[in-house]
Amino acid sequence: MLNVVIFGPPGSGKGTQGQKIAEKYELEHVSTGELCRKAIHTNTHEGVIAKSYIDKGELVPDETIIDMLDSFLEKLPVGKGIIFDGYPRTVGQAAALTEIMKEHGTKVSVMLNLEVEREELLNRLAKRGETSGRSDDNSGTIQKRLEVYDERTLPVIDFYKKKRLYKAVQGVGDIEEIFDRACTILDKIKK
Ligand code: ADP
């Protein structure tokens, strides 16, 4: 079974590439950012907690995210591969994922890191802010999200490097080109 972690800083294209990969390899696409936004929209207890962090550009606490992820995974059909988008974002979440996968009798196959330079990220996020309607796509929050990424999320790369599951994907170019790079890696793993 193919289980993919699609990783990268805010604005690196995780959502776009994640969806394309999910379609091609018939994987369930799980975005914790989307789970948060849905919870906020339906005004659940977890949504209220999530909103207070997201609007400041901070990470939602591990416990809340892991609970949301757990209940989402429980509803998925057994035996289908998963692509995790925007999760794990802390080393604690990465360790929790190892355990969750173990409980489901499976494991992470690969982590794909979308590499995009800072200046390009800032341009993309500013542009996205004009149309996304997301409360966290404004310049102050964008800066904060990138700082939080450097401080708390970057160490997740080492976690997967140590497990020899890390693969870098150049995340600049057109969408299809980046997708092809990801597919080249995934096709080798599938064999
Ligand atoms: P982006 O990658 O552009 O930041 P996401 O939709 O992945 O977009 O995440 C938006 C926000 O949701 C994050 O800034 C964070 O506050 C929250 N969030 C999403 N996933 C997680 C996670 N795994 N852990 C903690 N917070 C998260």
Short mmCIF file of C-alpha atoms in Angstrom, two decimals, residues 43-177:
data_model
loop_
_atom_site.label_atom_id
_atom_site.label_comp_id
_atom_site.label_asym_id
_atom_site.label_seq_id
_atom_site.Cartn_x
_atom_site.Cartn_y
_atom_site.Cartn_z
CA ASN A 43 -18.47 25.55 14.48
CA THR A 44 -17.43 22.41 16.39
CA HIS A 45 -15.50 22.57 19.66
CA GLU A 46 -12.31 21.61 17.79
CA GLY A 47 -13.08 24.28 15.19
CA VAL A 48 -13.23 27.00 17.81
CA ILE A 49 -9.84 25.91 19.18
CA ALA A 50 -8.33 25.66 15.68
CA LYS A 51 -9.52 29.12 14.63
CA SER A 52 -7.83 30.84 17.55
CA TYR A 53 -4.45 29.48 16.38
CA ILE A 54 -4.89 29.63 12.60
CA ASP A 55 -5.84 33.31 12.60
CA LYS A 56 -2.56 34.10 14.36
CA GLY A 57 -0.51 31.95 11.98
CA GLU A 58 0.32 29.51 14.76
CA LEU A 59 0.06 25.73 14.74
CA VAL A 60 -3.04 24.14 16.17
CA PRO A 61 -1.98 22.04 19.21
CA ASP A 62 -0.87 18.49 18.37
CA GLU A 63 -3.58 16.95 20.55
CA THR A 64 -6.40 18.70 18.66
CA ILE A 65 -4.92 17.90 15.24
CA ILE A 66 -4.26 14.26 16.09
CA ASP A 67 -7.83 13.83 17.42
CA MET A 68 -9.24 15.30 14.20
CA LEU A 69 -7.00 13.11 12.08
CA ASP A 70 -7.84 9.98 14.08
CA SER A 71 -11.58 10.40 13.69
CA PHE A 72 -11.20 11.16 9.98
CA LEU A 73 -9.05 8.05 9.39
CA GLU A 74 -11.54 5.85 11.20
CA LYS A 75 -14.12 6.62 8.53
CA LEU A 76 -11.88 5.72 5.60
CA PRO A 77 -12.22 2.48 3.65
CA VAL A 78 -9.73 -0.14 4.83
CA GLY A 79 -6.90 -1.04 2.47
CA LYS A 80 -6.70 2.20 0.52
CA GLY A 81 -3.46 4.22 0.49
CA ILE A 82 -3.45 7.74 1.92
CA ILE A 83 -1.71 11.00 1.07
CA PHE A 84 -1.18 13.28 4.07
CA ASP A 85 -1.11 16.97 3.16
CA GLY A 86 -0.03 19.48 5.79
CA TYR A 87 0.55 16.72 8.32
CA PRO A 88 2.86 16.06 10.16
CA ARG A 89 3.94 19.60 11.02
CA THR A 90 5.80 18.80 14.24
CA VAL A 91 8.08 15.95 15.26
CA GLY A 92 5.41 14.95 17.80
CA GLN A 93 2.86 14.61 15.00
CA ALA A 94 5.33 12.58 12.94
CA ALA A 95 5.84 10.15 15.82
CA ALA A 96 2.07 9.94 16.30
CA LEU A 97 1.65 9.12 12.61
CA THR A 98 4.08 6.21 12.88
CA GLU A 99 1.91 4.82 15.70
CA ILE A 100 -1.38 5.47 13.90
CA MET A 101 -0.13 3.70 10.78
CA LYS A 102 1.09 0.79 12.88
CA GLU A 103 -2.37 0.44 14.40
CA HIS A 104 -3.78 0.29 10.87
CA GLY A 105 -1.21 -2.38 9.97
CA THR A 106 0.66 -0.15 7.54
CA LYS A 107 3.34 2.56 7.35
CA VAL A 108 4.48 5.72 5.61
CA SER A 109 6.07 4.81 2.25
CA VAL A 110 7.71 8.13 1.45
CA MET A 111 7.90 11.81 2.34
CA LEU A 112 8.01 14.16 -0.64
CA ASN A 113 9.42 17.58 0.23
CA LEU A 114 8.41 20.33 -2.19
CA GLU A 115 11.37 22.69 -2.28
CA VAL A 116 10.53 26.33 -3.02
CA GLU A 117 12.61 29.41 -2.24
CA ARG A 118 11.36 31.93 0.29
CA GLU A 119 10.89 34.79 -2.15
CA GLU A 120 8.75 32.65 -4.45
CA LEU A 121 6.65 31.50 -1.47
CA LEU A 122 5.98 35.08 -0.41
CA ASN A 123 4.89 35.97 -3.95
CA ARG A 124 2.61 32.95 -4.23
CA LEU A 125 1.02 33.48 -0.81
CA ALA A 126 0.39 37.18 -1.43
CA LYS A 127 -1.24 36.30 -4.74
CA ARG A 128 -3.32 33.54 -3.17
CA GLY A 129 -4.47 36.01 -0.51
CA GLU A 130 -6.18 38.09 -3.19
CA THR A 131 -8.60 35.29 -4.03
CA SER A 132 -8.50 32.50 -1.41
CA GLY A 133 -10.71 34.20 1.15
CA ARG A 134 -8.60 32.50 3.82
CA SER A 135 -8.29 34.47 7.05
CA ASP A 136 -4.61 33.45 7.33
CA ASP A 137 -3.51 34.59 3.86
CA ASN A 138 -2.56 38.16 4.85
CA SER A 139 0.96 39.55 5.05
CA GLY A 140 1.37 39.57 8.85
CA THR A 141 0.09 36.02 9.25
CA ILE A 142 2.07 34.76 6.25
CA GLN A 143 5.32 35.95 7.85
CA LYS A 144 4.39 34.26 11.11
CA ARG A 145 3.49 30.97 9.36
CA LEU A 146 6.89 30.89 7.67
CA GLU A 147 8.65 31.51 11.00
CA VAL A 148 6.64 28.74 12.64
CA TYR A 149 7.51 26.48 9.71
CA ASP A 150 11.25 27.08 10.19
CA GLU A 151 11.10 26.58 13.91
CA ARG A 152 8.67 23.70 14.40
CA THR A 153 8.07 22.01 11.07
CA LEU A 154 11.53 21.85 9.43
CA PRO A 155 12.77 19.28 12.00
CA VAL A 156 10.23 16.83 10.57
CA ILE A 157 12.55 16.53 7.55
CA ASP A 158 15.25 14.96 9.73
CA PHE A 159 12.72 12.59 11.24
CA TYR A 160 12.05 11.10 7.78
CA LYS A 161 15.67 11.35 6.62
CA LYS A 162 16.64 9.12 9.53
CA LYS A 163 14.03 6.60 8.43
CA ARG A 164 15.34 6.86 4.85
CA LEU A 165 11.92 7.90 3.62
CA TYR A 166 12.88 11.42 2.54
CA LYS A 167 12.76 12.59 -1.10
CA ALA A 168 13.17 16.16 -2.32
CA VAL A 169 11.08 17.43 -5.22
CA GLN A 170 11.94 20.70 -6.92
CA GLY A 171 8.71 22.67 -6.41
CA VAL A 172 9.29 25.46 -8.94
CA GLY A 173 8.10 25.24 -12.53
CA ASP A 174 4.71 24.50 -13.96
CA ILE A 175 2.27 22.29 -12.13
CA GLU A 176 2.55 19.38 -14.58
CA GLU A 177 6.32 19.49 -14.53
#
